[in-house]
Each structure stands twice: as C-alpha cells, then as structure tokens.
mmCIF file of C-alpha atoms and ligand atoms in Angstrom:
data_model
loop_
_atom_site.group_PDB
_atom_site.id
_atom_site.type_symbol
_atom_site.label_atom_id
_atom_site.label_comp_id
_atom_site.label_asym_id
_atom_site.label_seq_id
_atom_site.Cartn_x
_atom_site.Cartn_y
_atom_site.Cartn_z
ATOM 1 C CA UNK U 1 9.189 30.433 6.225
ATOM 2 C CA UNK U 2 8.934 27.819 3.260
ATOM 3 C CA UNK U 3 6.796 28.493 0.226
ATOM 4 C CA UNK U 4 3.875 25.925 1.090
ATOM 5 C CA UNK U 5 3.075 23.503 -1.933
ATOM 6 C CA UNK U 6 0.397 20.681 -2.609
ATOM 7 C CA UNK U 7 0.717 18.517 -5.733
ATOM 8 C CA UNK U 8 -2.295 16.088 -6.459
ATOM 9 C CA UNK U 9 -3.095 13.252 -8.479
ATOM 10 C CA UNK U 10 -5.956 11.506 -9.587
ATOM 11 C CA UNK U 11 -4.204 8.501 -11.048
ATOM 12 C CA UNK U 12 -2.340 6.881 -13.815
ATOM 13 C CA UNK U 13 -3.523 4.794 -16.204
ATOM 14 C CA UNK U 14 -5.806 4.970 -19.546
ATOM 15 C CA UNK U 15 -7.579 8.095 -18.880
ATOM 16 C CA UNK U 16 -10.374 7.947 -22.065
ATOM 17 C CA UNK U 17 -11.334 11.382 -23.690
ATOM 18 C CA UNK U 18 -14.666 11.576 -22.077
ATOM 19 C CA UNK U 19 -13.517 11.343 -18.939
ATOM 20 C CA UNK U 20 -10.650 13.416 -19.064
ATOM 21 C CA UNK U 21 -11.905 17.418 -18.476
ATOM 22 C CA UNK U 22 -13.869 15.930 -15.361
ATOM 23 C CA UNK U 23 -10.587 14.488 -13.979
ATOM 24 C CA UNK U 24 -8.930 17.400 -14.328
ATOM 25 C CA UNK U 25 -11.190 19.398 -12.980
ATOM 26 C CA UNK U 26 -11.473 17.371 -9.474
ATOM 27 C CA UNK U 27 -7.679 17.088 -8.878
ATOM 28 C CA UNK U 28 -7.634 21.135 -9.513
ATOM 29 C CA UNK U 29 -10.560 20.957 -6.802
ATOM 30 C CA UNK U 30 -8.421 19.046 -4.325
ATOM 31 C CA UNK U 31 -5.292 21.123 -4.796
ATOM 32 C CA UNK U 32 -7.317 24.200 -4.224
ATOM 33 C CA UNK U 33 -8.963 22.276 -1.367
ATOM 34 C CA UNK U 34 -5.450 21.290 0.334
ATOM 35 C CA UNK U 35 -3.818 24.561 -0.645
ATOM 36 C CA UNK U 36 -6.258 26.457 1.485
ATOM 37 C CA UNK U 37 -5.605 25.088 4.895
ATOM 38 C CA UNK U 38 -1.907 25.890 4.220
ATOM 39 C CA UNK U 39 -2.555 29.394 3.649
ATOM 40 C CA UNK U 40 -4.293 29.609 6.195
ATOM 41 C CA UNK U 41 -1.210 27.926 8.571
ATOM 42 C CA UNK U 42 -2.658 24.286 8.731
ATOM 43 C CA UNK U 43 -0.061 21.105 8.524
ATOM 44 C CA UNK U 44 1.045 19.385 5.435
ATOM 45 C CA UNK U 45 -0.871 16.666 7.306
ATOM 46 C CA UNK U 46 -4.598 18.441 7.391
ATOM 47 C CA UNK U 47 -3.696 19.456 3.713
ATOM 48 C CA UNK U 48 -3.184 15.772 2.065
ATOM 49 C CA UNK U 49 -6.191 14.454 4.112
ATOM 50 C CA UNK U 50 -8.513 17.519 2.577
ATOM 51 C CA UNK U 51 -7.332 16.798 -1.045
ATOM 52 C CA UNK U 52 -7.632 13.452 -0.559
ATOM 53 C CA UNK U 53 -10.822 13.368 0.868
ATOM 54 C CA UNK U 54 -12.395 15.760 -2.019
ATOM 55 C CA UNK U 55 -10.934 12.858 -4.105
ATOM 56 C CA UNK U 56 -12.686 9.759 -2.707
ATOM 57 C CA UNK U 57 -16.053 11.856 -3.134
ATOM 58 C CA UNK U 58 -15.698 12.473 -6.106
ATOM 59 C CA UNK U 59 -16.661 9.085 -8.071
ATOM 60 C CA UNK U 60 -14.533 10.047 -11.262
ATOM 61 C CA UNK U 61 -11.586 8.950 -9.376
ATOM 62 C CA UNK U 62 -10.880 5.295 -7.984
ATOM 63 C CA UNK U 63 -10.736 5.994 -4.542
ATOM 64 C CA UNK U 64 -13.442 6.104 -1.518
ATOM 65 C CA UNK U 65 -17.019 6.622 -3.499
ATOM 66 C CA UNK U 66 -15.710 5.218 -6.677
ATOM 67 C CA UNK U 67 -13.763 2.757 -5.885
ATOM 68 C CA UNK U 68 -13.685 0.140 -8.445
ATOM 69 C CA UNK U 69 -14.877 -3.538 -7.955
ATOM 70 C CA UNK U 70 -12.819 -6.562 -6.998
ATOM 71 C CA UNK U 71 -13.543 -9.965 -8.700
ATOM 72 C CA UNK U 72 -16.552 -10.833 -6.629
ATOM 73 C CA UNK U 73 -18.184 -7.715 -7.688
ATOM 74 C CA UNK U 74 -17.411 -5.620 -4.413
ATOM 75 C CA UNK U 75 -15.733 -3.074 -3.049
ATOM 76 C CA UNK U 76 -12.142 -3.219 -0.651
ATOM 77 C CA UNK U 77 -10.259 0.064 -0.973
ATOM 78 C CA UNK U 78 -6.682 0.965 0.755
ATOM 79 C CA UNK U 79 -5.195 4.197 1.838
ATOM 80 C CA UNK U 80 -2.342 5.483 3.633
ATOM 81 C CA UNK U 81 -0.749 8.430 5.309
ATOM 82 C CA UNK U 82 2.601 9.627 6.387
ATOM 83 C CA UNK U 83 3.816 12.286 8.347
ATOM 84 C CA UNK U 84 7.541 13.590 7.330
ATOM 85 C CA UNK U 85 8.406 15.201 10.694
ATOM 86 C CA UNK U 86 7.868 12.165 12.872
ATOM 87 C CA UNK U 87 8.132 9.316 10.011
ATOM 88 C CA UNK U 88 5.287 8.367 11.493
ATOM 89 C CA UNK U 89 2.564 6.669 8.790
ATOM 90 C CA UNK U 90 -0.223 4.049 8.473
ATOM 91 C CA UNK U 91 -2.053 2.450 6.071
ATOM 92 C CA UNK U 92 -5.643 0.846 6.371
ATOM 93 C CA UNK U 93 -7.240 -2.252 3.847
ATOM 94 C CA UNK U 94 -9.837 -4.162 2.363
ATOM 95 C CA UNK U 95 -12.202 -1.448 3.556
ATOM 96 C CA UNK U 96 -15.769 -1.882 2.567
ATOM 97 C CA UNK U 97 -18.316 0.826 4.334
ATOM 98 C CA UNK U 98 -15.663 3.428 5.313
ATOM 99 C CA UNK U 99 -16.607 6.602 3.485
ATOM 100 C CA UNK U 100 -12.912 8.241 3.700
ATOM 101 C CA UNK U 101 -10.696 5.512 3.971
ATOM 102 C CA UNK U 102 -7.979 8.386 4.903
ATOM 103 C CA UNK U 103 -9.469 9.593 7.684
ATOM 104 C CA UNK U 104 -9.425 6.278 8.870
ATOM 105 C CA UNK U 105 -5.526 5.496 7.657
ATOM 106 C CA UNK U 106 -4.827 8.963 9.351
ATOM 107 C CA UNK U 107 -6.323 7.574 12.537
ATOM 108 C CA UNK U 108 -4.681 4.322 12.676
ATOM 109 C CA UNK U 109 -1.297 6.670 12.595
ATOM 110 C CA UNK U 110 -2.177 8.933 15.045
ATOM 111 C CA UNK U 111 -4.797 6.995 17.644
ATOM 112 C CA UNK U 112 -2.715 3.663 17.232
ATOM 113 C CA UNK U 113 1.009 2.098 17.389
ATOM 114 C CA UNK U 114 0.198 0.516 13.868
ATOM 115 C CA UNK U 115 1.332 1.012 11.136
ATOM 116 C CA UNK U 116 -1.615 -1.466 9.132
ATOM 117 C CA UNK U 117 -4.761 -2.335 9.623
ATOM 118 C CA UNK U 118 -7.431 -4.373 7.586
ATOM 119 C CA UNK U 119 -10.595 -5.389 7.008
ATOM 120 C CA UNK U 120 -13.837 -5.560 9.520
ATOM 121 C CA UNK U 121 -11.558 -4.615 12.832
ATOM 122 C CA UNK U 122 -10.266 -1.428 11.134
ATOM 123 C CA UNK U 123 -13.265 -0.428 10.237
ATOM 124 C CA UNK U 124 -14.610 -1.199 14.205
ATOM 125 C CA UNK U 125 -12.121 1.453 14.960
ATOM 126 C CA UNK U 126 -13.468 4.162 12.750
ATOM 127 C CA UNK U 127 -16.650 3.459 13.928
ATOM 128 C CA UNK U 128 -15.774 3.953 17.367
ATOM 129 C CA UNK U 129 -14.226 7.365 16.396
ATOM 130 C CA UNK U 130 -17.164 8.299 14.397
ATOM 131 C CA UNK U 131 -16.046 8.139 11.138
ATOM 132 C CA UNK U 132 -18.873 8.519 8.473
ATOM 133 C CA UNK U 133 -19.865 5.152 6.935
ATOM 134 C CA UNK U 134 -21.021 4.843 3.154
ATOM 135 C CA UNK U 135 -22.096 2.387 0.232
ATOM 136 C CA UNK U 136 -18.973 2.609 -1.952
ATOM 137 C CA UNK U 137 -19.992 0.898 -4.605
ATOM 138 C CA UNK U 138 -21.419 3.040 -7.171
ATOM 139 C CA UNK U 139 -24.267 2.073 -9.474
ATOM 140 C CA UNK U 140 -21.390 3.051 -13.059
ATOM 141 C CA UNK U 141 -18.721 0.931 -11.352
ATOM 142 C CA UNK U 142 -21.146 -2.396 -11.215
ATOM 143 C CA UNK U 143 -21.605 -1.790 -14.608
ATOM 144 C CA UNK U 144 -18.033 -0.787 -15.702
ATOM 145 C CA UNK U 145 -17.512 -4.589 -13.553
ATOM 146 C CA UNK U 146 -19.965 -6.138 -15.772
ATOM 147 C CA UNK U 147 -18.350 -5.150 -18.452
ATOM 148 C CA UNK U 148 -15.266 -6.019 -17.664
ATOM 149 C CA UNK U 149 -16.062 -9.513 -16.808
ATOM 150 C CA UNK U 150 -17.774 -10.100 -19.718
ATOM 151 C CA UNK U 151 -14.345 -8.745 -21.968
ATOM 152 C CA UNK U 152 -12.483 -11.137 -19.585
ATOM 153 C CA UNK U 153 -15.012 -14.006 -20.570
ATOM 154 C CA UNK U 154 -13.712 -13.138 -24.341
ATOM 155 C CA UNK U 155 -10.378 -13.445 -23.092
ATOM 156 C CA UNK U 156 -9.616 -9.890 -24.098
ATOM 157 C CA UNK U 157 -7.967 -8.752 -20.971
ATOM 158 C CA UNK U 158 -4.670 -9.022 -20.669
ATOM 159 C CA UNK U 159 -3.562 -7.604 -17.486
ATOM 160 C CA UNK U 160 -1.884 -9.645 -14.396
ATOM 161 C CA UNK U 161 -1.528 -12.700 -16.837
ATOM 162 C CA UNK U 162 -0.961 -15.295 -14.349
ATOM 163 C CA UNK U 163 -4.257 -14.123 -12.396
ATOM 164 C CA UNK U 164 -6.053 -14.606 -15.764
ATOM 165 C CA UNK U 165 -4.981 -17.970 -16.145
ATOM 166 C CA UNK U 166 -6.068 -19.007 -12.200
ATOM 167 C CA UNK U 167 -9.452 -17.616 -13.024
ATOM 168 C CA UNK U 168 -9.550 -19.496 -16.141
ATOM 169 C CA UNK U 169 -8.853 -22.570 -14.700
ATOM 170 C CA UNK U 170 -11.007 -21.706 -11.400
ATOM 171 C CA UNK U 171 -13.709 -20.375 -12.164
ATOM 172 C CA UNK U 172 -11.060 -10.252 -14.909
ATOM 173 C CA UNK U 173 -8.728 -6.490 -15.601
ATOM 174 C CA UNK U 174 -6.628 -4.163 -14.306
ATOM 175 C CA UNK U 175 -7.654 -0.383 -14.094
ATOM 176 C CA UNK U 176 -5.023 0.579 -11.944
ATOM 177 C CA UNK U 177 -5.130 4.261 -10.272
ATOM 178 C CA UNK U 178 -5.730 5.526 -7.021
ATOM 179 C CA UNK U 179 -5.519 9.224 -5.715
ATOM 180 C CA UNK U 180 -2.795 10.587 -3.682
ATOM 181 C CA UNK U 181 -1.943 14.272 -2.471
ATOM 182 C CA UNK U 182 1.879 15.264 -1.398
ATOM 183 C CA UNK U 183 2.483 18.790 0.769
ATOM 184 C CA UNK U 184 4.989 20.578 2.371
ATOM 185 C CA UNK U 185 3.934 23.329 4.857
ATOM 186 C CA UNK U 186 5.298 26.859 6.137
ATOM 187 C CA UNK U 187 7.230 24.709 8.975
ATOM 188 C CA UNK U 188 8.550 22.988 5.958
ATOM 189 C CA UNK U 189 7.251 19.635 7.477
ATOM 190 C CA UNK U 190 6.314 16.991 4.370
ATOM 191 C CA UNK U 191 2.997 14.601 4.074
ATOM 192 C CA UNK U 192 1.945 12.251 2.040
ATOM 193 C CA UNK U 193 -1.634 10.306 1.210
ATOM 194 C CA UNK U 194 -3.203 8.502 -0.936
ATOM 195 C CA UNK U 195 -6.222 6.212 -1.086
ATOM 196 C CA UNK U 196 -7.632 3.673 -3.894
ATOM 197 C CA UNK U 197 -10.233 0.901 -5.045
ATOM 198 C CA UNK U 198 -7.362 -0.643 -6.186
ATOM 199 C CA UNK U 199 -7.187 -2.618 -9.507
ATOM 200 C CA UNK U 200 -10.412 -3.504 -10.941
ATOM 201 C CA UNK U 201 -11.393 -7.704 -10.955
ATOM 202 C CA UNK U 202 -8.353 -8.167 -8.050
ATOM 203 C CA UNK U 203 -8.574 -11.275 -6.193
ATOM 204 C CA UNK U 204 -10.505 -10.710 -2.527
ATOM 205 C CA UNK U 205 -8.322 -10.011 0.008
ATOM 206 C CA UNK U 206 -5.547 -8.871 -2.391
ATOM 207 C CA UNK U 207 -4.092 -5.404 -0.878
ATOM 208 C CA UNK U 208 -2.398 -3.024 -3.242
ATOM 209 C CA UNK U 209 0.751 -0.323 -2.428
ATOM 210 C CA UNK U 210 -1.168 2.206 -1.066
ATOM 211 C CA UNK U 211 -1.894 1.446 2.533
ATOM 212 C CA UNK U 212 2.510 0.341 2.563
ATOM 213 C CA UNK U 213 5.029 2.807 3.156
ATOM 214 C CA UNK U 214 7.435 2.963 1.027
ATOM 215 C CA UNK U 215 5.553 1.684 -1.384
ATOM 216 C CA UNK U 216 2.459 3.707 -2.154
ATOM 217 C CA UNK U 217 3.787 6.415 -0.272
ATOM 218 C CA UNK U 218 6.866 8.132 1.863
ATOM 219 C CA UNK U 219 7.524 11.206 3.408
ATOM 220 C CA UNK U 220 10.874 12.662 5.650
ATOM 221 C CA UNK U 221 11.310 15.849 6.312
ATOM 222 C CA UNK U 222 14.920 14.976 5.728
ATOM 223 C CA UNK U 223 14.922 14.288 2.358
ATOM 224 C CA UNK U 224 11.280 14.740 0.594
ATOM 225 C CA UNK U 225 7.849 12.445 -0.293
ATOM 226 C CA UNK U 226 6.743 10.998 -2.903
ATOM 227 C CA UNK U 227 3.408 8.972 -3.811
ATOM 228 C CA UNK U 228 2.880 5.978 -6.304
ATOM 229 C CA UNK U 229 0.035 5.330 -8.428
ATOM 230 C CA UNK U 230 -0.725 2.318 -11.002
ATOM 231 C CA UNK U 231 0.006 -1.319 -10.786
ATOM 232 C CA UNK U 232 0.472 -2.159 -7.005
ATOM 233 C CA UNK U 233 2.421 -5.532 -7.492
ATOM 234 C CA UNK U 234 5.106 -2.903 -9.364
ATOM 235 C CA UNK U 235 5.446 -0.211 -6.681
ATOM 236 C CA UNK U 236 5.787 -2.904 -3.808
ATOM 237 C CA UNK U 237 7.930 -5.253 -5.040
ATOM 238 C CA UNK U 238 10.550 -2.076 -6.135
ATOM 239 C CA UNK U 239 9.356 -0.310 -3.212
ATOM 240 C CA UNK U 240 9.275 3.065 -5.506
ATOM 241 C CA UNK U 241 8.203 5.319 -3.222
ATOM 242 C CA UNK U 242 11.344 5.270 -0.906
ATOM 243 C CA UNK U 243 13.632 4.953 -4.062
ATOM 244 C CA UNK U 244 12.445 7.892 -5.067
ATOM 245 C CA UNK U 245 12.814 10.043 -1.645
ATOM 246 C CA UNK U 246 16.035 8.270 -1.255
ATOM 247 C CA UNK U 247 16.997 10.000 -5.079
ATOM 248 C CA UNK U 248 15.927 13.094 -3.868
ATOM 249 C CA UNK U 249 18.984 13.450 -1.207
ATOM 250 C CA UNK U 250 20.928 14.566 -4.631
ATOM 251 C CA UNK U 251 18.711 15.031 -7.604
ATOM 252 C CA UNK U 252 15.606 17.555 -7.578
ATOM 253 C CA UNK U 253 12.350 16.596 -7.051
ATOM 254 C CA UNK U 254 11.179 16.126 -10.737
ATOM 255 C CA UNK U 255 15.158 14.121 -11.434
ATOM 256 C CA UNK U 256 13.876 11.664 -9.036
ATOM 257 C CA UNK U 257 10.741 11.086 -10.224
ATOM 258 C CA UNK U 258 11.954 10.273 -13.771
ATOM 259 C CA UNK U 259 14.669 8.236 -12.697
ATOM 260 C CA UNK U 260 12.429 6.211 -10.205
ATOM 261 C CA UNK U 261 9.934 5.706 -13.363
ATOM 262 C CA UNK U 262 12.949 4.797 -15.747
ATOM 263 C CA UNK U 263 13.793 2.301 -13.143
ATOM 264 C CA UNK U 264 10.653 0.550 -13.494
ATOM 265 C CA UNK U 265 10.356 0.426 -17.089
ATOM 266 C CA UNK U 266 13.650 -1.133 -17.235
ATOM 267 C CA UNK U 267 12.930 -3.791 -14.210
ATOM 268 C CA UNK U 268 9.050 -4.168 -13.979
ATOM 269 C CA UNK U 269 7.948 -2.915 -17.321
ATOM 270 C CA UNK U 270 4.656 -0.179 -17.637
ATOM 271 C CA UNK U 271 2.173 0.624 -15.322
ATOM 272 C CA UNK U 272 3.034 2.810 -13.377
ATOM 273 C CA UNK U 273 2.946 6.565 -12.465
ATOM 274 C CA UNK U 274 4.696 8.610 -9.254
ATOM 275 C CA UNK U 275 4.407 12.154 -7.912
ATOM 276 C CA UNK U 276 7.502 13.700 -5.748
ATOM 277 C CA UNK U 277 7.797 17.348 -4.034
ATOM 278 C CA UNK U 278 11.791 18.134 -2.278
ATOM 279 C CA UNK U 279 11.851 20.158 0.486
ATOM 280 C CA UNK U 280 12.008 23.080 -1.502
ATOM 281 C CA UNK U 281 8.707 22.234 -2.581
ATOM 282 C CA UNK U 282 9.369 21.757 -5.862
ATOM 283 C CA UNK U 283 7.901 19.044 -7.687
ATOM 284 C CA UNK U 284 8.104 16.256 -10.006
ATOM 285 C CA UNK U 285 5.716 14.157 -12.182
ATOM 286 C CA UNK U 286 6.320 11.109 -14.077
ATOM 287 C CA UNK U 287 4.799 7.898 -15.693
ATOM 288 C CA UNK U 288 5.132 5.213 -18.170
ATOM 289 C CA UNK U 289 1.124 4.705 -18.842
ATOM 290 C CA UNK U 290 -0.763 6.623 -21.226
ATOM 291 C CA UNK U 291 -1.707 9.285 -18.831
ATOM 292 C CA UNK U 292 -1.677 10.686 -15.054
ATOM 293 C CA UNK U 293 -3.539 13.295 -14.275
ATOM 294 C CA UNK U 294 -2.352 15.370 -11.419
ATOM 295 C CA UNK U 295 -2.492 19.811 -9.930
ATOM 296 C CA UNK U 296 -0.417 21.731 -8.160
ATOM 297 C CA UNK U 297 -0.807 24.747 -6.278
ATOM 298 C CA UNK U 298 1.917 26.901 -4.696
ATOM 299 C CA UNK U 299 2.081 30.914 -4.203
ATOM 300 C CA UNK U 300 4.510 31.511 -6.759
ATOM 301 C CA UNK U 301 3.372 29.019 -9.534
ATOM 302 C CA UNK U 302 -0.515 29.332 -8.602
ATOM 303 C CA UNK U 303 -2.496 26.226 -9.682
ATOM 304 C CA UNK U 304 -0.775 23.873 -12.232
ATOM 305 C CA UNK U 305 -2.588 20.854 -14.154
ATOM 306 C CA UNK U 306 -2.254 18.581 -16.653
ATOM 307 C CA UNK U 307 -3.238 15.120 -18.085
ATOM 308 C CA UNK U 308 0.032 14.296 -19.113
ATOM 309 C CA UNK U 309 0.762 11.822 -22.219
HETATM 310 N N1 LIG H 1 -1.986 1.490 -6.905
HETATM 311 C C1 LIG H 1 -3.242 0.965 -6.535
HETATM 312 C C2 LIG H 1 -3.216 -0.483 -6.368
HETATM 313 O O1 LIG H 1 -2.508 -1.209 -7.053
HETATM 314 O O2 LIG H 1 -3.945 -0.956 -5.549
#
C-alpha cells in the first residue's frame, strides 16, 4: 500500500503581509480537507476535488468565490482535472455562475468525451447535473478592480505589456494565481486540479492554463503530476506541467520542479510557480515570484506549510 499524500496550493504571486496568515491557513484547511478522504480509502480523484473545492470558497484565494475580475469588471474562472490512472482529464472556461468550477471540470471528464468546455453551454451542463450556482464576484474584488483600473489609468501597471498598450490605444494588471491540489492514493493512482479567476483586468474571453492539460495541470500514474500556478501565457506556451512530469521519469519530485521553474526563468522570464508529487509521493515546490503559498499532508510528514520567498 502507498503512503497517501496531498500537496496544496493557494497560488503564486505577491502575497502582501496582511493577507498572508489567512492564506496559509486555508491551504492547511484544504490539505486537511483532501487528506481525510484518503485516510479514509477515497481516490486521489475525490481528494483534489475536496481541497479544491474548500479553496474556491474561500474568497482569500483566486479561484471559484473569489475569483478576480476580468477587464469588463466580471467574473470568467477556469479549472481542470486529471486522473493519472486513465490519463483521462478536462478542463472547463469562462465560467460565470458556477459555484465550483471543479466539480464542473470533473464532470466534463467523467460525464463527457471532452476534454474542454466553455462558457454558457458548459455551464448548461452543470446545471443539468445539479451543480450549485453562485454570484462569484465578491463585493472586495470589485473594489480591488477599481483599483486596479484606476493604477492602470496612471499607467502604473506593468504587466502583459502589449495588452497595456491595446487598451491604451482602445479604450488593466496581472494578479496571477489560481489554486490547485495534487494526490496520490493507497492504490498509488495520481490526480491533479486546479481552478482560478485567472489574471486580474484579462481581456474577455481570454482563457488561462488551468482548464489545459499539460499546461495547468498533468497527472500519469506512470511517471507523476504536477500543477502550475501564475502567468498563464508562461505555463502554456512551455507547456510546464508535462515538462515537469516528463522530468520526473529520472529526477525526484522536488528536482523536477526546480528544474521546470529554472527553465522558465531562463526562456519566459518570472511569473510563475509549480507544485509536483512522484509516485512515491514525495513532493516538490518551486517558484520564481515573490511567494507561493502551498500544505502538505502525508502520514509520515503530517501537515507541512509554508509561504515560501
Ligand atoms: N494561472 C492562472 C491563469 O493564468 O489564468
């Protein structure tokens, strides 16, 4: 029997002082959340949903509830799922009323034979499944948007420069985190999830990693999983999240997660953060913003957590 594991995180990026016991306290919550349906014999699978789930309602984090706003001042978050065993994963987007956009991602893998869906339809689906509907945007994210728009008026945001300039000339910045969990379970099956806003002030209908496999996320029994978190346009275009499974096949989990983040630095520059777990279940954390702020809980290690710098 493997030694089940669950490593969370609650996103990489600036986290500021204030904010940072209260972010450390909710991804402890979700580990202990995940943790406990794999003591008690659940999958990987039910774990990453539950942690991400206790994630997206809890508005410190940029997923589900507290997502972050998009330029027009509402909300379209992403999320995705992946199953190691069957390499079987979805993603949904530009979600707008869904209150767990994982539920819905994980429903999409296992109800559908897609791998993406998006907008109003996806959100049909989950209603015809049930899935709980919610306002997402949160009174303290309009504001946070209003303030953000009115630092981009001064021109002091610097983030995605060539946005800046088409919103300049037409007519915001970048927060980028998202949440995403990573387990392996007494079957020794991997999972991986994650969910986001996305970056604050994005264009509408701009969709981030998250919901893309291999991108935001990847999981295979095989090898490992691994989950991305930052500056979308990064983890897609490197496609970090299957760079850094693929690493795993001969470096340990937390190897390949510094080489995948070296990597970037070198090619894409900062911005972005990445979580792994091997099929050991050991784990691996690295970044090259200010912070990430992730847990882990195993039997051996109990619960591990940090804000990293
Ligand atoms: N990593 C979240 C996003 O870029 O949408």
């Amino acid at each position: 029997m493997v030694n089940s594991t669950i490593i969370v995180h609650g996103g990489a990026g600036d986290w500021p002082k204030s904010k940072q016991a209260v972010g450390l306290s909710g991804v402890r919550q979700a580990a202990t959340q995940g943790f406990r349906l794999l003591r008690q014999g659940q999958s990987s699978i039910q774990a990453v949903e539950a942690a991400v789930m206790e994630m997206e309602d809890n508005p410190v984090f940029n997923a589900g509830s507290g997502s972050t706003l998009n330029l027009a001042g509402y909300v379209e978050a992403d999320a995705g799922i992946m199953d190691g065993k069957t390499r079987r994963g979805a993603g949904v987007a530009l979600l707008r009323r869904t209150k767990n956009p994982i539920s819905l991602a994980r429903l999409v893998m296992e109800k559908t034979d897609h791998a993406l869906l998006a907008g109003k339809s996806a959100e049909r689906l989950g209603e015809a499944f049930g899935l709980p509907k919610a306002n997402l945007k949160l009174p303290e994210r309009a504001y946070q948007w209003k303030q953000a728009k009115r630092r981009l008026a001064k021109g002091v945001l610097d983030n995605f420069s060539r946005n800046l300039k088409l919103i300049r000339s037409k007519g915001q910045t970048i927060v980028g985190d998202t949440v995403g969990a990573l387990a392996i379970d007494q079957n020794g099956n991997l999972a991986a999830a994650d969910s986001t806003g996305g970056v604050s002030l994005k264009l509408p209908g701009r969709i981030g990693d998250s919901p893309i496999l291999g991108a935001g996320l990847y999981a295979d029994n095989r090898i490992g999983a691994a989950t991305a978190t930052g500056i979308g346009e990064i983890a897609m275009r490197l496609v970090v999240s299957k760079l850094a499974c693929d690493a795993m096949q001969s470096l340990t989990a937390q190897q390949a997660a510094s080489q995948t983040i070296n990597m970037v630095t070198k090619l894409a520059g900062r911005g972005l953060g990445i979580v792994t777990l091997d099929r050991k279940g050991r784990y691996g954390v690295a970044h090259n913003t200010p912070h990430l702020c992730w847990a882990s809980l195993t039997k051996n290690r109990g619960l591990v957590s940090q804000i990293h710098l």
